[in-house]
mmCIF file of C-alpha atoms and ligand atoms in Angstrom:
data_model
loop_
_atom_site.group_PDB
_atom_site.id
_atom_site.type_symbol
_atom_site.label_atom_id
_atom_site.label_comp_id
_atom_site.label_asym_id
_atom_site.label_seq_id
_atom_site.Cartn_x
_atom_site.Cartn_y
_atom_site.Cartn_z
ATOM 1 C CA MET A 1 0.000 0.000 0.000
ATOM 2 C CA LEU A 2 3.032 2.285 0.206
ATOM 3 C CA ALA A 3 4.526 1.324 -3.164
ATOM 4 C CA GLY A 4 6.932 4.003 -4.353
ATOM 5 C CA LYS A 5 6.482 6.177 -1.257
ATOM 6 C CA LYS A 6 9.709 7.615 0.095
ATOM 7 C CA ILE A 7 9.828 7.332 3.848
ATOM 8 C CA LEU A 8 12.605 8.748 5.972
ATOM 9 C CA LEU A 9 12.737 7.109 9.396
ATOM 10 C CA ALA A 10 14.692 9.015 12.044
ATOM 11 C CA VAL A 11 15.605 6.989 15.119
ATOM 12 C CA SER A 12 16.628 8.703 18.352
ATOM 13 C CA GLY A 13 18.000 7.302 21.603
ATOM 14 C CA SER A 14 15.273 5.521 23.499
ATOM 15 C CA ILE A 15 15.026 1.841 24.376
ATOM 16 C CA ALA A 16 12.150 1.711 21.847
ATOM 17 C CA ALA A 17 14.792 2.244 19.128
ATOM 18 C CA TYR A 18 15.026 -1.545 18.771
ATOM 19 C CA LYS A 19 11.452 -1.458 17.444
ATOM 20 C CA ALA A 20 12.693 0.669 14.516
ATOM 21 C CA ALA A 21 13.813 -2.620 12.958
ATOM 22 C CA LEU A 22 10.202 -3.779 12.899
ATOM 23 C CA ILE A 23 8.992 -0.461 11.477
ATOM 24 C CA VAL A 24 11.511 -0.765 8.633
ATOM 25 C CA ARG A 25 10.452 -4.362 7.939
ATOM 26 C CA LEU A 26 6.773 -3.447 7.861
ATOM 27 C CA LEU A 27 7.419 -0.450 5.589
ATOM 28 C CA ILE A 28 9.470 -2.566 3.189
ATOM 29 C CA LYS A 29 6.685 -5.174 3.203
ATOM 30 C CA GLU A 30 4.348 -2.372 2.117
ATOM 31 C CA GLN A 31 6.833 -1.691 -0.706
ATOM 32 C CA ALA A 32 7.931 1.720 0.569
ATOM 33 C CA GLU A 33 11.406 3.102 -0.165
ATOM 34 C CA VAL A 34 12.969 3.538 3.249
ATOM 35 C CA ARG A 35 16.016 5.458 4.405
ATOM 36 C CA VAL A 36 17.097 5.596 8.001
ATOM 37 C CA ILE A 37 18.769 8.290 10.083
ATOM 38 C CA MET A 38 20.069 7.563 13.594
ATOM 39 C CA THR A 39 21.399 9.692 16.397
ATOM 40 C CA GLU A 40 24.615 8.494 18.047
ATOM 41 C CA SER A 41 22.705 7.456 21.188
ATOM 42 C CA ALA A 42 20.194 5.411 19.153
ATOM 43 C CA LYS A 43 23.128 3.158 18.195
ATOM 44 C CA SER A 44 23.301 1.931 21.802
ATOM 45 C CA PHE A 45 19.885 0.340 21.356
ATOM 46 C CA VAL A 46 19.950 -0.967 17.760
ATOM 47 C CA THR A 47 22.867 -1.308 15.356
ATOM 48 C CA PRO A 48 23.095 0.673 12.102
ATOM 49 C CA ILE A 49 23.903 -2.621 10.331
ATOM 50 C CA THR A 50 20.519 -4.047 11.374
ATOM 51 C CA LEU A 51 18.684 -1.060 9.920
ATOM 52 C CA SER A 52 20.813 -0.784 6.777
ATOM 53 C CA THR A 53 20.343 -4.494 6.087
ATOM 54 C CA LEU A 54 16.575 -4.261 6.516
ATOM 55 C CA SER A 55 16.222 -1.056 4.480
ATOM 56 C CA ASN A 56 18.839 -2.107 1.925
ATOM 57 C CA GLN A 57 20.300 1.409 2.145
ATOM 58 C CA PRO A 58 23.145 3.005 4.075
ATOM 59 C CA VAL A 59 22.149 4.467 7.444
ATOM 60 C CA TYR A 60 22.890 8.153 7.997
ATOM 61 C CA SER A 61 24.033 9.491 11.328
ATOM 62 C CA SER A 62 26.787 12.038 10.769
ATOM 63 C CA PHE A 63 27.467 14.848 8.330
ATOM 64 C CA TYR A 64 30.313 12.875 6.753
ATOM 65 C CA LYS A 65 30.654 9.334 5.443
ATOM 66 C CA ASN A 66 32.717 7.120 7.774
ATOM 67 C CA ASN A 67 36.429 7.996 7.715
ATOM 68 C CA SER A 68 36.093 10.153 4.613
ATOM 69 C CA GLU A 69 35.645 13.773 3.710
ATOM 70 C CA GLU A 70 32.503 12.984 1.738
ATOM 71 C CA TRP A 71 29.522 15.013 2.896
ATOM 72 C CA HIS A 72 26.042 13.609 3.658
ATOM 73 C CA ASN A 73 23.649 16.143 2.240
ATOM 74 C CA HIS A 74 20.912 16.702 4.834
ATOM 75 C CA VAL A 75 19.022 19.093 2.545
ATOM 76 C CA ALA A 76 18.852 16.525 -0.270
ATOM 77 C CA LEU A 77 17.627 13.865 2.160
ATOM 78 C CA GLY A 78 14.917 16.177 3.493
ATOM 79 C CA LEU A 79 13.803 16.966 -0.062
ATOM 80 C CA TRP A 80 13.884 13.292 -1.097
ATOM 81 C CA ALA A 81 11.345 12.194 1.527
ATOM 82 C CA ASP A 82 7.562 12.138 1.054
ATOM 83 C CA VAL A 83 7.264 11.780 4.829
ATOM 84 C CA LEU A 84 9.692 12.098 7.721
ATOM 85 C CA ILE A 85 8.862 9.991 10.773
ATOM 86 C CA ILE A 86 10.809 10.356 13.993
ATOM 87 C CA ALA A 87 10.297 7.101 15.897
ATOM 88 C CA PRO A 88 11.138 6.788 18.656
ATOM 89 C CA ALA A 89 11.291 10.484 19.485
ATOM 90 C CA SER A 90 13.188 10.724 22.795
ATOM 91 C CA ALA A 91 12.621 13.545 25.312
ATOM 92 C CA ASN A 92 15.973 15.007 24.281
ATOM 93 C CA THR A 93 15.257 14.965 20.542
ATOM 94 C CA LEU A 94 11.735 16.360 21.071
ATOM 95 C CA SER A 95 13.129 19.181 23.119
ATOM 96 C CA LYS A 96 15.770 20.026 20.528
ATOM 97 C CA MET A 97 13.206 19.903 17.713
ATOM 98 C CA ALA A 98 10.979 22.297 19.639
ATOM 99 C CA GLN A 99 13.899 24.683 20.274
ATOM 100 C CA GLY A 100 15.220 24.495 16.711
ATOM 101 C CA LEU A 101 18.617 23.167 17.816
ATOM 102 C CA CYS A 102 20.799 21.645 15.147
ATOM 103 C CA ASP A 103 23.650 19.760 16.805
ATOM 104 C CA ASN A 104 23.257 16.450 14.987
ATOM 105 C CA PHE A 105 22.390 15.078 11.563
ATOM 106 C CA LEU A 106 18.811 14.111 12.501
ATOM 107 C CA LEU A 107 18.010 17.670 13.596
ATOM 108 C CA SER A 108 19.520 19.213 10.467
ATOM 109 C CA VAL A 109 17.316 16.961 8.325
ATOM 110 C CA TYR A 110 14.265 17.826 10.468
ATOM 111 C CA LEU A 111 14.880 21.545 10.106
ATOM 112 C CA SER A 112 15.384 21.374 6.361
ATOM 113 C CA ALA A 113 12.627 18.845 5.501
ATOM 114 C CA ARG A 114 9.710 20.240 3.507
ATOM 115 C CA CYS A 115 7.587 17.089 3.765
ATOM 116 C CA PRO A 116 5.024 16.286 6.498
ATOM 117 C CA VAL A 117 6.671 15.240 9.766
ATOM 118 C CA TYR A 118 5.310 12.610 12.158
ATOM 119 C CA PHE A 119 6.792 11.916 15.589
ATOM 120 C CA ALA A 120 6.198 9.071 18.034
ATOM 121 C CA PRO A 121 7.398 9.933 21.563
ATOM 122 C CA ALA A 122 8.848 7.145 23.725
ATOM 123 C CA MET A 123 10.097 7.660 27.253
ATOM 124 C CA ASP A 124 9.404 6.939 30.882
ATOM 125 C CA LEU A 125 5.988 8.031 32.170
ATOM 126 C CA ASP A 126 7.246 10.877 34.378
ATOM 127 C CA MET A 127 9.440 12.258 31.611
ATOM 128 C CA LEU A 128 6.461 12.257 29.258
ATOM 129 C CA ALA A 129 4.150 13.804 31.833
ATOM 130 C CA HIS A 130 6.675 16.532 32.709
ATOM 131 C CA ALA A 131 5.391 20.003 31.891
ATOM 132 C CA ALA A 132 8.505 20.704 29.790
ATOM 133 C CA THR A 133 7.959 17.650 27.571
ATOM 134 C CA GLN A 134 4.225 18.354 27.246
ATOM 135 C CA LYS A 135 5.005 21.943 26.262
ATOM 136 C CA ASN A 136 7.486 20.723 23.636
ATOM 137 C CA ILE A 137 4.921 18.294 22.195
ATOM 138 C CA ASP A 138 2.250 21.039 22.083
ATOM 139 C CA LEU A 139 4.695 23.384 20.390
ATOM 140 C CA LEU A 140 5.618 20.796 17.758
ATOM 141 C CA VAL A 141 1.958 19.996 17.064
ATOM 142 C CA SER A 142 1.079 23.699 16.855
ATOM 143 C CA ARG A 143 3.762 24.007 14.159
ATOM 144 C CA GLY A 144 2.082 21.331 12.038
ATOM 145 C CA ASN A 145 4.061 18.239 13.079
ATOM 146 C CA HIS A 146 1.865 15.166 13.498
ATOM 147 C CA LEU A 147 1.874 13.442 16.880
ATOM 148 C CA ILE A 148 1.558 9.654 17.094
ATOM 149 C CA GLY A 149 0.634 9.398 20.791
ATOM 150 C CA SER A 150 2.394 7.024 23.177
ATOM 151 C CA ASP A 151 0.755 3.883 24.519
ATOM 152 C CA VAL A 152 0.099 2.926 28.119
ATOM 153 C CA GLY A 153 1.809 -0.200 29.432
ATOM 154 C CA GLU A 154 4.882 -1.660 31.031
ATOM 155 C CA LEU A 155 7.942 0.557 30.592
ATOM 156 C CA ALA A 156 11.642 -0.309 30.481
ATOM 157 C CA SER A 157 12.036 1.214 33.963
ATOM 158 C CA GLY A 158 9.677 -1.428 35.337
ATOM 159 C CA LEU A 159 7.038 1.242 35.960
ATOM 160 C CA ASN A 160 3.651 1.018 34.375
ATOM 161 C CA GLY A 161 2.080 3.976 32.623
ATOM 162 C CA LYS A 162 1.993 6.098 29.510
ATOM 163 C CA GLY A 163 5.200 6.430 27.546
ATOM 164 C CA ARG A 164 5.629 3.345 25.357
ATOM 165 C CA MET A 165 6.159 4.173 21.707
ATOM 166 C CA ALA A 166 3.035 3.433 19.648
ATOM 167 C CA ALA A 167 3.223 -0.101 18.232
ATOM 168 C CA PRO A 168 5.153 -0.378 14.924
ATOM 169 C CA GLU A 169 1.948 -1.672 13.265
ATOM 170 C CA SER A 170 0.050 1.461 14.396
ATOM 171 C CA ILE A 171 2.848 3.727 13.168
ATOM 172 C CA VAL A 172 2.825 2.071 9.762
ATOM 173 C CA ASN A 173 -1.007 2.292 9.689
ATOM 174 C CA VAL A 174 -0.770 6.026 10.323
ATOM 175 C CA LEU A 175 1.565 6.335 7.333
ATOM 176 C CA ILE A 176 -0.701 4.187 5.159
ATOM 177 C CA THR A 177 -3.621 6.457 6.121
ATOM 178 C CA HIS A 178 -1.513 9.505 5.316
ATOM 179 C CA PHE A 179 -1.346 8.406 1.697
ATOM 180 C CA LYS A 180 -4.902 7.205 1.263
ATOM 181 C CA THR A 181 -8.284 8.770 1.593
ATOM 182 C CA GLY A 182 -10.682 6.210 3.033
ATOM 183 C CA VAL A 183 -14.337 6.394 4.080
ATOM 184 C CA PHE A 184 -13.543 8.175 7.345
ATOM 185 C CA HIS A 185 -10.981 10.601 5.961
ATOM 186 C CA ASN A 186 -11.923 14.169 6.970
ATOM 187 C CA LYS A 187 -15.232 12.962 8.448
ATOM 188 C CA LYS A 188 -16.387 14.209 11.821
ATOM 189 C CA VAL A 189 -17.012 11.511 14.419
ATOM 190 C CA LEU A 190 -18.649 11.959 17.826
ATOM 191 C CA ILE A 191 -17.831 9.312 20.444
ATOM 192 C CA THR A 192 -19.254 9.096 23.951
ATOM 193 C CA SER A 193 -17.139 7.036 26.311
ATOM 194 C CA GLY A 194 -16.483 6.107 29.923
ATOM 195 C CA PRO A 195 -18.881 6.261 32.873
ATOM 196 C CA THR A 196 -20.896 9.194 34.139
ATOM 197 C CA TYR A 197 -20.782 10.246 37.799
ATOM 198 C CA GLU A 198 -24.045 11.478 39.311
ATOM 199 C CA ALA A 199 -23.443 13.656 42.373
ATOM 200 C CA LEU A 200 -25.057 12.818 45.727
ATOM 201 C CA ASP A 201 -23.393 15.633 47.650
ATOM 202 C CA ALA A 202 -20.251 17.742 47.418
ATOM 203 C CA VAL A 203 -17.936 14.683 47.556
ATOM 204 C CA ARG A 204 -19.978 11.546 46.730
ATOM 205 C CA PHE A 205 -21.448 10.200 43.539
ATOM 206 C CA ILE A 206 -23.183 7.220 41.947
ATOM 207 C CA GLY A 207 -21.058 5.769 39.148
ATOM 208 C CA ASN A 208 -20.029 2.560 37.416
ATOM 209 C CA HIS A 209 -16.893 0.604 36.505
ATOM 210 C CA SER A 210 -16.602 1.581 32.827
ATOM 211 C CA SER A 211 -12.905 2.014 31.919
ATOM 212 C CA GLY A 212 -13.581 3.703 28.578
ATOM 213 C CA LYS A 213 -11.128 1.296 26.882
ATOM 214 C CA MET A 214 -13.490 0.487 24.008
ATOM 215 C CA GLY A 215 -14.146 4.178 23.307
ATOM 216 C CA TYR A 216 -10.393 4.845 23.513
ATOM 217 C CA ALA A 217 -9.654 2.142 20.917
ATOM 218 C CA LEU A 218 -12.404 3.406 18.594
ATOM 219 C CA ALA A 219 -11.315 7.053 18.827
ATOM 220 C CA THR A 220 -7.685 6.180 18.097
ATOM 221 C CA LEU A 221 -8.584 4.070 15.076
ATOM 222 C CA PHE A 222 -10.921 6.709 13.609
ATOM 223 C CA ALA A 223 -8.189 9.334 14.066
ATOM 224 C CA GLU A 224 -5.599 7.057 12.446
ATOM 225 C CA GLN A 225 -7.967 6.755 9.487
ATOM 226 C CA GLY A 226 -8.062 10.512 9.058
ATOM 227 C CA ALA A 227 -11.323 11.345 10.857
ATOM 228 C CA GLN A 228 -11.744 14.343 13.157
ATOM 229 C CA VAL A 229 -12.965 12.921 16.449
ATOM 230 C CA VAL A 230 -14.835 14.660 19.262
ATOM 231 C CA PHE A 231 -14.367 12.347 22.244
ATOM 232 C CA VAL A 232 -16.847 13.152 25.013
ATOM 233 C CA SER A 233 -15.779 11.175 28.034
ATOM 234 C CA GLY A 234 -16.771 10.692 31.639
ATOM 235 C CA PRO A 235 -13.979 10.374 34.244
ATOM 236 C CA VAL A 236 -11.462 7.631 33.286
ATOM 237 C CA LYS A 237 -7.760 6.928 33.843
ATOM 238 C CA ASN A 238 -6.566 7.331 30.267
ATOM 239 C CA TYR A 239 -7.773 9.601 27.492
ATOM 240 C CA PRO A 240 -6.670 9.088 23.869
ATOM 241 C CA GLU A 241 -4.079 11.468 22.506
ATOM 242 C CA HIS A 242 -3.926 12.244 18.822
ATOM 243 C CA GLU A 243 -3.899 15.476 16.896
ATOM 244 C CA HIS A 244 -7.246 14.477 15.299
ATOM 245 C CA ILE A 245 -8.931 13.834 18.654
ATOM 246 C CA GLU A 246 -10.541 16.604 20.680
ATOM 247 C CA VAL A 247 -11.180 15.313 24.192
ATOM 248 C CA VAL A 248 -14.086 16.910 26.060
ATOM 249 C CA LYS A 249 -14.152 15.785 29.703
ATOM 250 C CA VAL A 250 -17.554 15.664 31.365
ATOM 251 C CA THR A 251 -18.871 14.265 34.632
ATOM 252 C CA SER A 252 -22.634 13.759 34.576
ATOM 253 C CA ALA A 253 -25.112 12.505 31.981
ATOM 254 C CA ASP A 254 -26.700 15.983 31.752
ATOM 255 C CA GLU A 255 -23.311 17.487 30.958
ATOM 256 C CA MET A 256 -22.569 14.757 28.400
ATOM 257 C CA LEU A 257 -25.888 15.404 26.664
ATOM 258 C CA MET A 258 -25.298 19.155 26.557
ATOM 259 C CA VAL A 259 -21.848 18.750 24.973
ATOM 260 C CA CYS A 260 -23.064 16.113 22.489
ATOM 261 C CA LYS A 261 -25.972 18.279 21.350
ATOM 262 C CA SER A 262 -23.721 21.283 20.847
ATOM 263 C CA GLN A 263 -21.213 19.198 18.844
ATOM 264 C CA TYR A 264 -23.791 17.384 16.720
ATOM 265 C CA VAL A 265 -24.191 20.079 14.019
ATOM 266 C CA ASP A 266 -21.778 18.711 11.414
ATOM 267 C CA ILE A 267 -21.322 15.132 12.615
ATOM 268 C CA ASP A 268 -21.069 12.268 10.092
ATOM 269 C CA PHE A 269 -20.753 9.333 12.499
ATOM 270 C CA ALA A 270 -21.743 8.977 16.161
ATOM 271 C CA VAL A 271 -20.699 6.091 18.385
ATOM 272 C CA PHE A 272 -22.332 5.828 21.804
ATOM 273 C CA ALA A 273 -19.860 3.790 23.827
ATOM 274 C CA ALA A 274 -20.443 5.553 27.169
ATOM 275 C CA ALA A 275 -21.884 3.677 30.127
ATOM 276 C CA VAL A 276 -24.268 6.468 31.057
ATOM 277 C CA ALA A 277 -25.872 6.210 34.508
ATOM 278 C CA ASP A 278 -29.559 5.554 33.959
ATOM 279 C CA TYR A 279 -30.526 7.354 37.179
ATOM 280 C CA LYS A 280 -29.387 10.347 39.189
ATOM 281 C CA PRO A 281 -30.314 11.486 42.721
ATOM 282 C CA SER A 282 -33.336 13.793 42.699
ATOM 283 C CA LYS A 283 -31.656 16.034 45.242
ATOM 284 C CA VAL A 284 -27.942 16.903 45.484
ATOM 285 C CA PHE A 285 -26.702 18.129 48.875
ATOM 286 C CA ASP A 286 -24.432 21.083 48.239
ATOM 287 C CA LYS A 287 -22.336 20.333 51.340
ATOM 288 C CA LYS A 288 -20.867 16.953 52.418
ATOM 289 C CA HIS A 289 -23.795 15.127 54.007
ATOM 290 C CA LYS A 290 -22.898 14.171 57.620
ATOM 291 C CA LYS A 291 -24.058 10.896 59.136
ATOM 292 C CA ASN A 292 -26.475 11.327 62.044
ATOM 293 C CA GLY A 293 -27.446 7.765 63.003
ATOM 294 C CA ALA A 294 -30.545 7.801 60.806
ATOM 295 C CA SER A 295 -30.851 5.938 57.504
ATOM 296 C CA ILE A 296 -31.246 7.919 54.294
ATOM 297 C CA ASN A 297 -33.765 7.279 51.552
ATOM 298 C CA LEU A 298 -32.466 8.225 48.160
ATOM 299 C CA THR A 299 -34.907 9.103 45.422
ATOM 300 C CA LEU A 300 -33.451 8.505 41.981
ATOM 301 C CA ILE A 301 -34.839 10.037 38.821
ATOM 302 C CA GLU A 302 -34.135 8.993 35.241
ATOM 303 C CA ASN A 303 -31.269 10.570 33.359
ATOM 304 C CA PRO A 304 -31.715 11.727 29.781
ATOM 305 C CA ASP A 305 -30.887 9.063 27.206
ATOM 306 C CA ILE A 306 -28.149 10.696 25.147
ATOM 307 C CA ALA A 307 -28.254 8.209 22.267
ATOM 308 C CA GLN A 308 -32.050 8.488 22.069
ATOM 309 C CA GLU A 309 -31.995 12.309 22.154
ATOM 310 C CA LEU A 310 -29.397 12.483 19.383
ATOM 311 C CA GLY A 311 -31.298 9.761 17.525
ATOM 312 C CA LYS A 312 -34.152 12.274 17.239
ATOM 313 C CA MET A 313 -31.789 14.817 15.648
ATOM 314 C CA LYS A 314 -30.356 12.256 13.194
ATOM 315 C CA THR A 315 -30.888 12.755 9.450
ATOM 316 C CA LYS A 316 -30.061 10.413 6.551
ATOM 317 C CA LYS A 317 -26.535 11.853 6.534
ATOM 318 C CA GLN A 318 -25.464 10.334 9.868
ATOM 319 C CA ILE A 319 -24.630 6.785 10.892
ATOM 320 C CA HIS A 320 -25.279 6.012 14.586
ATOM 321 C CA VAL A 321 -23.780 3.071 16.440
ATOM 322 C CA GLY A 322 -24.827 2.076 19.937
ATOM 323 C CA PHE A 323 -23.693 -0.478 22.478
ATOM 324 C CA ALA A 324 -25.694 -2.830 24.642
ATOM 325 C CA LEU A 325 -24.247 -4.637 27.620
ATOM 326 C CA GLU A 326 -26.730 -7.238 28.799
ATOM 327 C CA THR A 327 -26.860 -10.108 31.256
ATOM 328 C CA HIS A 328 -29.911 -11.903 29.796
ATOM 329 C CA ASN A 329 -32.392 -11.734 26.894
ATOM 330 C CA GLU A 330 -29.514 -10.112 25.015
ATOM 331 C CA GLU A 331 -30.799 -10.366 21.461
ATOM 332 C CA ALA A 332 -34.330 -9.149 22.200
ATOM 333 C CA PHE A 333 -33.068 -6.150 24.210
ATOM 334 C CA ALA A 334 -30.559 -5.223 21.489
ATOM 335 C CA LYS A 335 -33.202 -5.334 18.770
ATOM 336 C CA GLU A 336 -35.607 -3.191 20.801
ATOM 337 C CA LYS A 337 -32.850 -0.624 21.487
ATOM 338 C CA ILE A 338 -31.774 -0.287 17.864
ATOM 339 C CA LYS A 339 -35.294 0.904 16.979
ATOM 340 C CA ARG A 340 -35.968 3.061 20.037
ATOM 341 C CA LYS A 341 -32.621 4.852 19.845
ATOM 342 C CA ASN A 342 -32.570 5.091 16.022
ATOM 343 C CA PHE A 343 -29.216 3.270 15.682
ATOM 344 C CA ASP A 344 -27.947 1.907 12.357
ATOM 345 C CA LEU A 345 -25.871 -0.706 14.162
ATOM 346 C CA ILE A 346 -25.865 -1.984 17.717
ATOM 347 C CA VAL A 347 -22.874 -3.730 19.281
ATOM 348 C CA LEU A 348 -23.994 -6.287 21.827
ATOM 349 C CA ASN A 349 -21.744 -7.701 24.492
ATOM 350 C CA SER A 350 -23.025 -10.154 26.989
ATOM 351 C CA LEU A 351 -21.742 -10.421 30.535
ATOM 352 C CA GLN A 352 -22.284 -14.163 30.131
ATOM 353 C CA ASP A 353 -19.213 -14.216 27.840
ATOM 354 C CA GLN A 354 -15.847 -14.609 29.614
ATOM 355 C CA GLY A 355 -13.457 -11.774 28.739
ATOM 356 C CA ALA A 356 -16.216 -9.348 27.695
ATOM 357 C CA GLY A 357 -17.322 -6.204 29.501
ATOM 358 C CA PHE A 358 -16.060 -3.560 31.916
ATOM 359 C CA GLY A 359 -12.345 -3.050 32.484
ATOM 360 C CA GLN A 360 -11.247 -5.970 30.282
ATOM 361 C CA ASN A 361 -8.776 -5.583 27.430
ATOM 362 C CA THR A 362 -10.781 -8.023 25.351
ATOM 363 C CA ASN A 363 -14.367 -8.089 24.161
ATOM 364 C CA LYS A 364 -16.679 -10.512 22.386
ATOM 365 C CA ILE A 365 -19.333 -8.793 20.340
ATOM 366 C CA THR A 366 -22.266 -9.509 18.101
ATOM 367 C CA VAL A 367 -23.405 -6.640 15.898
ATOM 368 C CA TYR A 368 -26.987 -6.241 14.614
ATOM 369 C CA ASP A 369 -28.050 -3.854 11.892
ATOM 370 C CA ARG A 370 -31.480 -2.207 11.691
ATOM 371 C CA PHE A 371 -32.677 -5.011 9.396
ATOM 372 C CA GLU A 372 -31.798 -7.471 12.188
ATOM 373 C CA LYS A 373 -28.884 -8.939 10.242
ATOM 374 C CA GLN A 374 -26.442 -10.456 12.699
ATOM 375 C CA PHE A 375 -22.604 -10.323 12.655
ATOM 376 C CA PRO A 376 -21.010 -12.492 15.398
ATOM 377 C CA PHE A 377 -17.306 -12.077 16.230
ATOM 378 C CA GLU A 378 -14.768 -14.057 18.267
ATOM 379 C CA LEU A 379 -13.264 -12.875 21.582
ATOM 380 C CA LYS A 380 -10.598 -10.297 20.618
ATOM 381 C CA HIS A 381 -8.460 -7.462 21.945
ATOM 382 C CA LYS A 382 -10.483 -4.227 22.060
ATOM 383 C CA LYS A 383 -8.195 -2.732 19.372
ATOM 384 C CA GLU A 384 -9.212 -5.512 16.977
ATOM 385 C CA VAL A 385 -12.859 -5.192 18.014
ATOM 386 C CA ALA A 386 -12.628 -1.511 17.066
ATOM 387 C CA GLN A 387 -11.317 -2.567 13.641
ATOM 388 C CA ASP A 388 -14.285 -4.902 13.130
ATOM 389 C CA ILE A 389 -16.729 -2.146 14.104
ATOM 390 C CA LEU A 390 -15.122 0.411 11.759
ATOM 391 C CA LYS A 391 -15.134 -2.070 8.866
ATOM 392 C CA LEU A 392 -18.858 -2.667 9.362
ATOM 393 C CA MET A 393 -19.545 1.065 9.704
ATOM 394 C CA ALA A 394 -17.630 1.735 6.485
ATOM 395 C CA SER A 395 -19.847 -0.743 4.636
ATOM 396 C CA TYR A 396 -22.980 1.099 5.868
ATOM 397 C CA ALA A 397 -21.678 4.596 5.051
HETATM 398 O O1 C5P B 401 -30.415 1.329 27.440
HETATM 399 P P1 C5P B 401 -28.963 1.009 27.543
HETATM 400 O O2 C5P B 401 -28.250 1.775 28.610
HETATM 401 O O3 C5P B 401 -28.639 -0.429 27.581
HETATM 402 O O4 C5P B 401 -28.411 1.530 26.133
HETATM 403 C C1 C5P B 401 -27.067 1.459 25.797
HETATM 404 C C2 C5P B 401 -26.750 2.392 24.660
HETATM 405 O O5 C5P B 401 -27.365 3.668 24.838
HETATM 406 C C3 C5P B 401 -25.254 2.698 24.649
HETATM 407 O O6 C5P B 401 -24.899 2.973 23.323
HETATM 408 C C4 C5P B 401 -25.167 3.911 25.570
HETATM 409 O O7 C5P B 401 -23.990 4.669 25.309
HETATM 410 C C5 C5P B 401 -26.430 4.667 25.220
HETATM 411 N N1 C5P B 401 -27.015 5.413 26.354
HETATM 412 C C6 C5P B 401 -27.019 6.796 26.330
HETATM 413 N N2 C5P B 401 -27.619 7.489 27.366
HETATM 414 C C7 C5P B 401 -28.182 6.855 28.397
HETATM 415 C C8 C5P B 401 -28.171 5.461 28.439
HETATM 416 C C9 C5P B 401 -27.567 4.763 27.395
HETATM 417 O O8 C5P B 401 -26.486 7.382 25.396
HETATM 418 N N3 C5P B 401 -28.744 7.554 29.361
#
């Protein structure tokens, strides 16, 4: 899919540099022409010979060819490339790119490149979260560089958190998307995700265990396919990060509805993945309610149904996808919901299936369309489930 595309891969010094070998292999498999630049510190993590063998080209890391006076022309390399991708982008390289420093070959190519630039940060979680690094990333994005956000997971330090370089497959998918215009390219997608918290008093709430992982996977995939995503999410641990994703953080169902309605104007696709609380307390104490030995009776009133409300606003232009998490009578409930909420597709997951549901990394779904056609899928990682859902959506668009 990348036949004839000229891709310049710049590798900086992070432990994730060893994954550059896989990126090169995948790019070559896609028939791209690949050239590789390395910083001196990247060579501690992967050898130039590995990358030159895989790319079938010399690897560039200094201004001169080894032991000779012959110059490596950084300007020519920058002009040669259709895309420059810096992966992994270490904290040091990011910072230098943001400042416009030019003390190595990689930076001179970056500064002289006229092609689109992608960068995939990789570092320890605290380094990534540091205000200085975040500022550098924001600065680079504001100057038109494309961020490929880091993943959450186990890090080389042994800590667990956000900072892993995006998977080589995802990086290559981003580049494939760059060169193609698919169904979702430039489309506007609204996604609701995560739980809602319904306040009882100043410090307590009624909520649920939704992790928002499914919504996260969907938002990332849409963005990688060129869509502009508005991600309206209740409180969760991790929010997706991508230059095509606008995250709007909300707390309650009322707030989520208000944001969704205001964003709906020019939406092409809406996916309702949020686990919205069906009820909220009729009365919210504005101060922390103190115990006084007596029991409390809570009166709960129904929350608005966001999917149903937006279903009323839907025209022929939009495709709506809903979710249903059921414990029994799954099929009948799903079919009733698809009509009542005006969905085009409904994704059913049953709590009777092992590995499906809240907090899990996997999910087992069956999708129904409005004509009651059924599409069953195996138990899969939520990233792959997102791919199945997007494929089906594309066929209904
Ligand atoms: O009725 P139920 O909660 O099972 O419906 C699930 C579907 O409706 C999901 O797509 C969910 O995001 C959406 N929903 C909503 N607002 C609610 C309740 C559910 O958008 N108040």
